[in-house]
mmCIF file of C-alpha atoms in Angstrom:
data_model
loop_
_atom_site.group_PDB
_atom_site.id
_atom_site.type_symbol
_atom_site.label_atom_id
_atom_site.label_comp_id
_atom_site.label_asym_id
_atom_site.label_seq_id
_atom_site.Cartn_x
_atom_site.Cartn_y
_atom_site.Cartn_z
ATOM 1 C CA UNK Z 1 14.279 33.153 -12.180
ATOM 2 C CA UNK Z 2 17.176 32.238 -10.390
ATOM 3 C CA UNK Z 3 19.398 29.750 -12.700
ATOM 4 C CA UNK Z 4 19.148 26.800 -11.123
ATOM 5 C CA UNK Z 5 22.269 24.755 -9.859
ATOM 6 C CA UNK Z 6 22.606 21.317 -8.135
ATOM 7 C CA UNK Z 7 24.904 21.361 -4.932
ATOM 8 C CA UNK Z 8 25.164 18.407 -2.788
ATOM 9 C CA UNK Z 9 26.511 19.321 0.181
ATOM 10 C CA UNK Z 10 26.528 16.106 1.769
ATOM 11 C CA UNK Z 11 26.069 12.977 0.555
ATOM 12 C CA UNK Z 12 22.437 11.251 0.603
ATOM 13 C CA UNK Z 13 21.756 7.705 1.055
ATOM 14 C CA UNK Z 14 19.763 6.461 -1.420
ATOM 15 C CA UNK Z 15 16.474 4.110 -0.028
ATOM 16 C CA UNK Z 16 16.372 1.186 -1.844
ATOM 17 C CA UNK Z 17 18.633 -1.899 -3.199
ATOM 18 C CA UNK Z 18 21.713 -1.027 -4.598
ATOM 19 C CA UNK Z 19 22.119 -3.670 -7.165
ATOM 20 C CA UNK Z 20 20.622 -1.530 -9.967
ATOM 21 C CA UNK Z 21 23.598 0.446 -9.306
ATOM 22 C CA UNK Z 22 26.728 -1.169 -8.432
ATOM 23 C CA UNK Z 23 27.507 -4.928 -9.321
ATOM 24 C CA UNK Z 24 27.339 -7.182 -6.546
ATOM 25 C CA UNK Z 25 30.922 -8.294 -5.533
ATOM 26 C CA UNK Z 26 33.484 -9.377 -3.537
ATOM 27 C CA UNK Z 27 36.558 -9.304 -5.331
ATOM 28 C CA UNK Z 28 38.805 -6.669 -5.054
ATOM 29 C CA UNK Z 29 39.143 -3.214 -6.911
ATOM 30 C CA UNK Z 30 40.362 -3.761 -10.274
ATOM 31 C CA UNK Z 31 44.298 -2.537 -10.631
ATOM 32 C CA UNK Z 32 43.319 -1.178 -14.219
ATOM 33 C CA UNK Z 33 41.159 1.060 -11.937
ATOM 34 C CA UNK Z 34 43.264 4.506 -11.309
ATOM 35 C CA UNK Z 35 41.934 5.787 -7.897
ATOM 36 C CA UNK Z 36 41.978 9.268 -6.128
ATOM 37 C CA UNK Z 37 44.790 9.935 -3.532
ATOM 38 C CA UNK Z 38 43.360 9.215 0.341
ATOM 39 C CA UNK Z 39 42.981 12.549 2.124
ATOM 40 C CA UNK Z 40 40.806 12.348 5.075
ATOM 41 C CA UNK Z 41 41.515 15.926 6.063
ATOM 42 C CA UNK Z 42 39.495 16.906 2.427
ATOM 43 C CA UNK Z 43 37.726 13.710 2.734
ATOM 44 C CA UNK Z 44 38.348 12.789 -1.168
ATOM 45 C CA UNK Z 45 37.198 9.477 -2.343
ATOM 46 C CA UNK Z 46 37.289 7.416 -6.020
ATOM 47 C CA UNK Z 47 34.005 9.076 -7.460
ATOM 48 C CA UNK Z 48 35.046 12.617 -6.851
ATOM 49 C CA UNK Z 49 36.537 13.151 -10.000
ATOM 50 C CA UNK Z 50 33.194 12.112 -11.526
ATOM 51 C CA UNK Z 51 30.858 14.758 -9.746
ATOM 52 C CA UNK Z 52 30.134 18.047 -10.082
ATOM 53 C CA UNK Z 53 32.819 20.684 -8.840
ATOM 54 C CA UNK Z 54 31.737 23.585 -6.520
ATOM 55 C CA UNK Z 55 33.789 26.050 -8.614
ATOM 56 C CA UNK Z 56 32.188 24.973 -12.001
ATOM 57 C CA UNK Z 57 33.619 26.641 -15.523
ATOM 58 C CA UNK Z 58 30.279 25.254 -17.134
ATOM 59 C CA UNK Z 59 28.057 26.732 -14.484
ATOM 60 C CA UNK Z 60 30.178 30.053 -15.510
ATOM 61 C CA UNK Z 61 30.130 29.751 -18.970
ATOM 62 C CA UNK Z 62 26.440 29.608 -19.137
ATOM 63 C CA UNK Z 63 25.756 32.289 -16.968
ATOM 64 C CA UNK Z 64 27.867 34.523 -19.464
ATOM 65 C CA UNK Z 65 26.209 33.055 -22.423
ATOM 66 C CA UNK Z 66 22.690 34.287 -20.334
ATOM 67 C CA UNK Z 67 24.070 37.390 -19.604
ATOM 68 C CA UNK Z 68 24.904 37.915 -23.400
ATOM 69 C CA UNK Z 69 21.404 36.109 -24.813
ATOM 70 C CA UNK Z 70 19.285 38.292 -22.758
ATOM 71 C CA UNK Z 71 21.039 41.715 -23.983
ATOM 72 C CA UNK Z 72 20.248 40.266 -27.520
ATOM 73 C CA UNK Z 73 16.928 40.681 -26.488
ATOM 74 C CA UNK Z 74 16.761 43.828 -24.034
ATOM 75 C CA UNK Z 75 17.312 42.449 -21.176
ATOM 76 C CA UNK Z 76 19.815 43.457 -18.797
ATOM 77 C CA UNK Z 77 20.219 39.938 -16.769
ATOM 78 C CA UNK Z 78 23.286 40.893 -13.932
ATOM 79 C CA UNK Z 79 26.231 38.331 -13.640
ATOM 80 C CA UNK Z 80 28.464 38.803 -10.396
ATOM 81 C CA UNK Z 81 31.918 38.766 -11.860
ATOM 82 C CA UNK Z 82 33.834 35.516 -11.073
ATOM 83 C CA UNK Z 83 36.940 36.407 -9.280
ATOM 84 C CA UNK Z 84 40.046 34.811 -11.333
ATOM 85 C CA UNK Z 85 41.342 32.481 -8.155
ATOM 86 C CA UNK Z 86 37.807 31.612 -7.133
ATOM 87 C CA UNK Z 87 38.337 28.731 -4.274
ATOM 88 C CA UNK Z 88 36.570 26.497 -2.309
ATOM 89 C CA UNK Z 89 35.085 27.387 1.271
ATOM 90 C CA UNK Z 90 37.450 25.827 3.856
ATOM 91 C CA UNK Z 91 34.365 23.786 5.301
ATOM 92 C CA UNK Z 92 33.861 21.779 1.910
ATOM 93 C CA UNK Z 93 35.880 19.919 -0.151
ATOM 94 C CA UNK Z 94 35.945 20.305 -3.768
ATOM 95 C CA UNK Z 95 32.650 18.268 -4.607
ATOM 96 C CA UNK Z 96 30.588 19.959 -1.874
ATOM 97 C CA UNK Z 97 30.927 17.267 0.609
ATOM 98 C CA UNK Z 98 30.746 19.041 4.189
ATOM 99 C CA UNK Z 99 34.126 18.603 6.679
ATOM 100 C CA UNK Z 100 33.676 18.550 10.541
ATOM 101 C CA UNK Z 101 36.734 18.540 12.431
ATOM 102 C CA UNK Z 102 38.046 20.265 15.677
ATOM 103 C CA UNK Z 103 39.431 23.708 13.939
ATOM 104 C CA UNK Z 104 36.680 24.269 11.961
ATOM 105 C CA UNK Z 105 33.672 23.533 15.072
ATOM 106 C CA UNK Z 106 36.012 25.963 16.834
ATOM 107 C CA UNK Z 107 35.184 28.524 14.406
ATOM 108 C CA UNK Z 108 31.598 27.527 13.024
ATOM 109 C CA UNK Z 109 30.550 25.216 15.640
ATOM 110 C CA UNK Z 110 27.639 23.490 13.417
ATOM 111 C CA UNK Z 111 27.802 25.737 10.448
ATOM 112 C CA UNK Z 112 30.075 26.188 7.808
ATOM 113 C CA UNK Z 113 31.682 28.928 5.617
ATOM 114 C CA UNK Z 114 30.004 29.736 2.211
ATOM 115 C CA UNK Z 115 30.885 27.040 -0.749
ATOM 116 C CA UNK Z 116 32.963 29.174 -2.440
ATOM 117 C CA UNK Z 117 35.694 31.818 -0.635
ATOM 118 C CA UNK Z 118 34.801 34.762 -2.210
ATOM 119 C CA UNK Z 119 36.187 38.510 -1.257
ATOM 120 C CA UNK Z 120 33.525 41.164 0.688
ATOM 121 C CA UNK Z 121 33.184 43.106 -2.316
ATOM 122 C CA UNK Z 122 32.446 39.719 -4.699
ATOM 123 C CA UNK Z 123 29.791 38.205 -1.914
ATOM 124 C CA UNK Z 124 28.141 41.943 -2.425
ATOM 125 C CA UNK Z 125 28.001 42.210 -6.199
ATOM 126 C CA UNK Z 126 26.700 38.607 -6.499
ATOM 127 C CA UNK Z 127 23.755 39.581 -4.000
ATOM 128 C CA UNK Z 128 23.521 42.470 -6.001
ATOM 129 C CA UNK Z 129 22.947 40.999 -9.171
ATOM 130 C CA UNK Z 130 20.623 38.087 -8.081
ATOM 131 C CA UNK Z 131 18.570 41.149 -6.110
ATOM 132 C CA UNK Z 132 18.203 43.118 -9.637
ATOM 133 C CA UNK Z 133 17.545 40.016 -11.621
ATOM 134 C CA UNK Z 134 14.497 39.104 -8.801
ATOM 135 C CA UNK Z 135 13.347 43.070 -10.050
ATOM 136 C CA UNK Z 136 12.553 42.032 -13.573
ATOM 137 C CA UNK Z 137 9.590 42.143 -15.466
ATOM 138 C CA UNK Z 138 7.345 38.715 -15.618
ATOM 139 C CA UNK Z 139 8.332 38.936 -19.356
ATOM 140 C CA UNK Z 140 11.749 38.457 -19.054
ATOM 141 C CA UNK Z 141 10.786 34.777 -17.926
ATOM 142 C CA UNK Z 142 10.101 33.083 -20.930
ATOM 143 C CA UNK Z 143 13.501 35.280 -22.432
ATOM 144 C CA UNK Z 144 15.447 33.654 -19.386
ATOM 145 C CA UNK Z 145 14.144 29.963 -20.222
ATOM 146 C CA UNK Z 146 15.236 30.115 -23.710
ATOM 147 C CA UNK Z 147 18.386 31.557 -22.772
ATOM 148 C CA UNK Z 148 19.377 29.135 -20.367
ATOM 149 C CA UNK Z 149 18.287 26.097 -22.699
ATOM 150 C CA UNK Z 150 20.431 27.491 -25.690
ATOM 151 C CA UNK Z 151 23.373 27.627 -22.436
ATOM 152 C CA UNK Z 152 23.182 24.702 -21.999
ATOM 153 C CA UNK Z 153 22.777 23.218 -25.696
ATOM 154 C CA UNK Z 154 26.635 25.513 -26.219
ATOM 155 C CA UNK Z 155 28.043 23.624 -23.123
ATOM 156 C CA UNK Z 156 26.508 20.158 -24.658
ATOM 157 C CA UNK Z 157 25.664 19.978 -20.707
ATOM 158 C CA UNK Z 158 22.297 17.447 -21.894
ATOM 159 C CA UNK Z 159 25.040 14.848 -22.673
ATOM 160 C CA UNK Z 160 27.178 14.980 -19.615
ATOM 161 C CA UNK Z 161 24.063 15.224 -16.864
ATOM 162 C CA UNK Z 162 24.622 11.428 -16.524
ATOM 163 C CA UNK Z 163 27.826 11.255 -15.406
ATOM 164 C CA UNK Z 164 26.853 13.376 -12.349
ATOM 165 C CA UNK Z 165 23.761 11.325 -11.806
ATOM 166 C CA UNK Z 166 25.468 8.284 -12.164
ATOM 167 C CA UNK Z 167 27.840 9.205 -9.138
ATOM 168 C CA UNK Z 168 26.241 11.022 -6.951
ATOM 169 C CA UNK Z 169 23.498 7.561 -6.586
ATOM 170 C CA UNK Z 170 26.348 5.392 -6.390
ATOM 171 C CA UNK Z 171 28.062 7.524 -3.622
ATOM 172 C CA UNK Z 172 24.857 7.636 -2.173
ATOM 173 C CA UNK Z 173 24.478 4.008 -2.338
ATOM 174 C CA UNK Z 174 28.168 3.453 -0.707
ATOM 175 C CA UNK Z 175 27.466 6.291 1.901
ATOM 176 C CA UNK Z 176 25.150 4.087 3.084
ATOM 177 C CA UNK Z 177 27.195 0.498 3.164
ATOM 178 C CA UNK Z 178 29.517 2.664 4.988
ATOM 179 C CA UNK Z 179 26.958 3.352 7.722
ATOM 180 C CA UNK Z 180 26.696 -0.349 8.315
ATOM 181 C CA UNK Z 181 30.294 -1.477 8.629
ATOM 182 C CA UNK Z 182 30.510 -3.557 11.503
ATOM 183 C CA UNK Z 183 33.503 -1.612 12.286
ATOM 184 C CA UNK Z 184 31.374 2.079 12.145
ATOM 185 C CA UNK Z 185 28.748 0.847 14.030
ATOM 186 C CA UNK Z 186 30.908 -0.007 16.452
ATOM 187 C CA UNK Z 187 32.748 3.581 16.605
ATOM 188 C CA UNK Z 188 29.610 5.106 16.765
ATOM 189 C CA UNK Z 189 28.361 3.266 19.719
ATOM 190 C CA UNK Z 190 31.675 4.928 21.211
ATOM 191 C CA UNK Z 191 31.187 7.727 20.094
ATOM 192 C CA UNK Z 192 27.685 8.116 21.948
ATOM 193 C CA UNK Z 193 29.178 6.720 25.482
ATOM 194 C CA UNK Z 194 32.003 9.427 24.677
ATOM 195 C CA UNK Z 195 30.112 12.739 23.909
ATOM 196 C CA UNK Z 196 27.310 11.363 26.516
ATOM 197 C CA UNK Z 197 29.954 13.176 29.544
ATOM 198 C CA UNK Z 198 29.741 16.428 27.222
ATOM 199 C CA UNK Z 199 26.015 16.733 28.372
ATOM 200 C CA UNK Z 200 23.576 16.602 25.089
ATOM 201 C CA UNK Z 201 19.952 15.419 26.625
ATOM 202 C CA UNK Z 202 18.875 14.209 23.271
ATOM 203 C CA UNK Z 203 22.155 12.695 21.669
ATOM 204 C CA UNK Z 204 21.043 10.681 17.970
ATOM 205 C CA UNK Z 205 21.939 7.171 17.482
ATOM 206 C CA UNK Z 206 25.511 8.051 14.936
ATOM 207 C CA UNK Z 207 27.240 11.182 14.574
ATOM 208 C CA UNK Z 208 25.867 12.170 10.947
ATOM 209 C CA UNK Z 209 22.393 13.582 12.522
ATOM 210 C CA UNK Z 210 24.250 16.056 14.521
ATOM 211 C CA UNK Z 211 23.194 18.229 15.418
ATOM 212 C CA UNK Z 212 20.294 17.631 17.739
ATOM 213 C CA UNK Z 213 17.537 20.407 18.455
ATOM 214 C CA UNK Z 214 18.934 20.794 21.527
ATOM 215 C CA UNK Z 215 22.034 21.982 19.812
ATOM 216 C CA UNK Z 216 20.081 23.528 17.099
ATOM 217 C CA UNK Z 217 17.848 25.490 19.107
ATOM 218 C CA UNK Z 218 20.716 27.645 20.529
ATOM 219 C CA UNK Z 219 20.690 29.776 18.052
ATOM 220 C CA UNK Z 220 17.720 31.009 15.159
ATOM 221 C CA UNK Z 221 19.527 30.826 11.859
ATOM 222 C CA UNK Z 222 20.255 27.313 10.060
ATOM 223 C CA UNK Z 223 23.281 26.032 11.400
ATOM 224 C CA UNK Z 224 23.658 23.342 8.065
ATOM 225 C CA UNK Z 225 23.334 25.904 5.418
ATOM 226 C CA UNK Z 226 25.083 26.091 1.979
ATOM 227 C CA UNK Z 227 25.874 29.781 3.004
ATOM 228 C CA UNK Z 228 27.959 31.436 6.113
ATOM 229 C CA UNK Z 229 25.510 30.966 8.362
ATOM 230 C CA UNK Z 230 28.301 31.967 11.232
ATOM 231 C CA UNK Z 231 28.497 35.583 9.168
ATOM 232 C CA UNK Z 232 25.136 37.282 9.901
ATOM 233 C CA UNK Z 233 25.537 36.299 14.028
ATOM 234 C CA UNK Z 234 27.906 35.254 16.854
ATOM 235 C CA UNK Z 235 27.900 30.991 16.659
ATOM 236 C CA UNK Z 236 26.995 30.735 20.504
ATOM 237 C CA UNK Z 237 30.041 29.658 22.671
ATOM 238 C CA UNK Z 238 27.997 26.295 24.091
ATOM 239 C CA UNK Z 239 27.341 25.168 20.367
ATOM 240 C CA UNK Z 240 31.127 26.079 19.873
ATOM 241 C CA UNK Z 241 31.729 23.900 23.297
ATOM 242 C CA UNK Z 242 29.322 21.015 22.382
ATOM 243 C CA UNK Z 243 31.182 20.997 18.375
ATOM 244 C CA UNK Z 244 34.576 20.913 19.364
ATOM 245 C CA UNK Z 245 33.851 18.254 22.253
ATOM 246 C CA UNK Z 246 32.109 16.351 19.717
ATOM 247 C CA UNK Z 247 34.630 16.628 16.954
ATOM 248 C CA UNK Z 248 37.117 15.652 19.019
ATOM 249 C CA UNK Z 249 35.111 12.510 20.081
ATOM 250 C CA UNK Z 250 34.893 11.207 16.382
ATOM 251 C CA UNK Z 251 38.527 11.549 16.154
ATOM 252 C CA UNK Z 252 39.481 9.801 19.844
ATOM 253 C CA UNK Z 253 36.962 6.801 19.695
ATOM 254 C CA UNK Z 254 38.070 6.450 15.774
ATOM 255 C CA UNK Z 255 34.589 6.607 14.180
ATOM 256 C CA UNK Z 256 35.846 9.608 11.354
ATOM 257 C CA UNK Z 257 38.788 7.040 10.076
ATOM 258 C CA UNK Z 258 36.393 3.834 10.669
ATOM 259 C CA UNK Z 259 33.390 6.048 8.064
ATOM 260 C CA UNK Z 260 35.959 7.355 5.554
ATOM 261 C CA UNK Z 261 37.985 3.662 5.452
ATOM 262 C CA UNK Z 262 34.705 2.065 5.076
ATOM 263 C CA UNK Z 263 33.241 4.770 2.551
ATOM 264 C CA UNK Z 264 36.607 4.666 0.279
ATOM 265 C CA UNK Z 265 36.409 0.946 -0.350
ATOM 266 C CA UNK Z 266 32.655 1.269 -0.856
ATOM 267 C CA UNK Z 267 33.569 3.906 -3.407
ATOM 268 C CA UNK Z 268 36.245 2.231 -4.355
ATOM 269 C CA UNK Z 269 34.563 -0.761 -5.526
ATOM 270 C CA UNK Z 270 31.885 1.027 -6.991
ATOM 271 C CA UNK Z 271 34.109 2.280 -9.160
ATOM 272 C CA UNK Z 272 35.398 -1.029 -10.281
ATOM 273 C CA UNK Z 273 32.097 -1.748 -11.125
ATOM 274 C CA UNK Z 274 30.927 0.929 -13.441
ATOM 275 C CA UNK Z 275 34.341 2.147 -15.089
ATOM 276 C CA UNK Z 276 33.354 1.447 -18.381
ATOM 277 C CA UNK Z 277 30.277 3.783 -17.805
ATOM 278 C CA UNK Z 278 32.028 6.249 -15.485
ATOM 279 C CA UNK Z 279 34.967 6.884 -18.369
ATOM 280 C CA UNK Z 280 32.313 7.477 -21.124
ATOM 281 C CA UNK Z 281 30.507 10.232 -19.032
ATOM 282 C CA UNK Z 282 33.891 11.531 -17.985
ATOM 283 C CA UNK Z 283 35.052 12.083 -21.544
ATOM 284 C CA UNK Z 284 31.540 13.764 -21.837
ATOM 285 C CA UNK Z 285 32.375 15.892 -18.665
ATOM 286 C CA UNK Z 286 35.404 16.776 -20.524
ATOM 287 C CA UNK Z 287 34.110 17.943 -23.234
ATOM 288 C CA UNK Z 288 31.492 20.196 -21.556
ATOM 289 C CA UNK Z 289 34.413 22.047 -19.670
ATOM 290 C CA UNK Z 290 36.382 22.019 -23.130
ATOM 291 C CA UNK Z 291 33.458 23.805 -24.487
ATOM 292 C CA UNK Z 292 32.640 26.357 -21.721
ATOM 293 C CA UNK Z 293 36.922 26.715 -21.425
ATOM 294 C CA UNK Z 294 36.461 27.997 -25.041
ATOM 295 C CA UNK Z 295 33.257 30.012 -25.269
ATOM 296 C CA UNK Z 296 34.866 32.053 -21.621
ATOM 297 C CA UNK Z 297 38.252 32.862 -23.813
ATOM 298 C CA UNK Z 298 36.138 34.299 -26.670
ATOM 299 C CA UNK Z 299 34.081 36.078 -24.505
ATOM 300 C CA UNK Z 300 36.819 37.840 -22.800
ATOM 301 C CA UNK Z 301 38.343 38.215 -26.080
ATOM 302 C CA UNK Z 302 35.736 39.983 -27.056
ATOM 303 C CA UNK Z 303 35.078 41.949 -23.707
ATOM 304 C CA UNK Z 304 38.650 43.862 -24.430
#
């Protein structure tokens, strides 16, 4: 009965044509069109503002609305407390789109810190709670269901599911266009002769199906998690090597500024494309967070 959640964690390229979803053109982004500022270090691009945040005040209104619901009923559901400066992981940026660069392979290699930075004693009380709520009775299910439905009906979250939709297929879409710039292909082809030297047997054709098994297969745990998957044991100093070497290859033969270039104009245009549609589910975004904003105030309100 976990509540479910969508995370993307990386983008996924979506199989298929791409003119259901973005016009086809070739004139340039619209100047009406008020883009995101470049930052290739957080790897932002134009539809970011129209997906889903990792820290999410919906996602924590409706788990308090749960939380009450169910002890309407007699059901003690358990919400970890969200800590008041909850942040972002430093191996994502704030849409759940993975980074790779030098400083963090030196300290994950392949894997990543959890989503969201959260203290020792906040990671324990939210494994607490989701290991009490696994306890319950099979007839706190159907309680749960309801619950969560009438959540979302306070958030108005049915309304706003399209905006998220909407951008996550068309950054999947220019994720993909990205992939096939002239100009990528190239860098990755570099990129392969360059990390070659660093000794991977089985090195993939571009740098976004690292890592291999050979890489993989150095440790047991799944080194492209959502959690900490460096936390539980030691990342092994030859994945750390074979990371950093190739992190530093991406940045020397210029492949990383060739994708993100490449994947901000995709993105970019995109966005040209469907701002009528974009701005209509981002007022509807807007008023889901207005909503949850208001329903967390009363509830602390009447917490005290």
């Amino acid at each position: 009965m976990k509540r479910p959640s969508i995370r993307w964690s990386s983008v996924v390229v979506v199989i298929g044509t791409s003119l259901s979803l973005v016009a086809c053109t070739e004139d340039p982004v619209d100047d009406s069109v008020v883009l995101t500022e470049k930052d290739r270090a957080s790897w932002s691009l134009p539809l970011d503002p129209y997906q889903r945040p990792l820290v999410d005040v919906v996602a924590s209104a409706q788990d308090a609305f749960i939380q009450d619901c169910m002890g309407d009923s007699g059901v003690l559901w358990k919400v970890a407390p969200t800590e008041r400066e909850a942040a972002v992981g430093e191996s994502w940026n704030p849409v759940g789109r993975k980074l790779f660069s030098i400083e963090l392979a030196s300290e994950y290699g392949y894997g990543n810190s959890s989503e969201i930075a959260r203290s020792v004693a906040a990671q324990r009380a939210m494994y607490e709670a989701e290991s009490a709520n696994r306890s319950l009775p099979e007839s706190a299910h159907a309680v749960f269901d309801r619950c969560l439905a009438d959540s979302r009906e306070m958030t108005n979250e049915a309304s706003g599911r399209g905006s998220y939709e909407l951008a996550e297929q068309l950054a999947g879409v220019a994720y993909g266009d990205a992939k096939a710039d002239d100009d990528v292909e190239a860098a990755a082809s570099r990129w392969r002769g360059c990390l070659r030297e660093a000794g991977v047997p089985d090195l993939p054709r571009s740098p976004d199906q690292m890592p291999p098994d050979s890489i993989a297969g150095l440790r047991g745990s799944n080194v492209d998690g959502a959690d900490a998957s460096g936390e539980d044991e030691p990342v092994p100093a030859e994945e750390i090597r074979l990371a950093v070497a190739d992190a530093a290859c991406r940045e020397s033969v210029a492949y990383a500024s060739a994708l993100y270039e490449a994947e901000w104009q995709a993105q970019a245009e995109a966005v040209a494309a469907r701002a009528d549609d974009l701005s209509r589910y981002k007022r509807q975004i807007d008023d889901e967070r207005a909503r949850a904003e208001a329903y967390l105030a009363e509830h602390a309100a009447d917490a005290r």
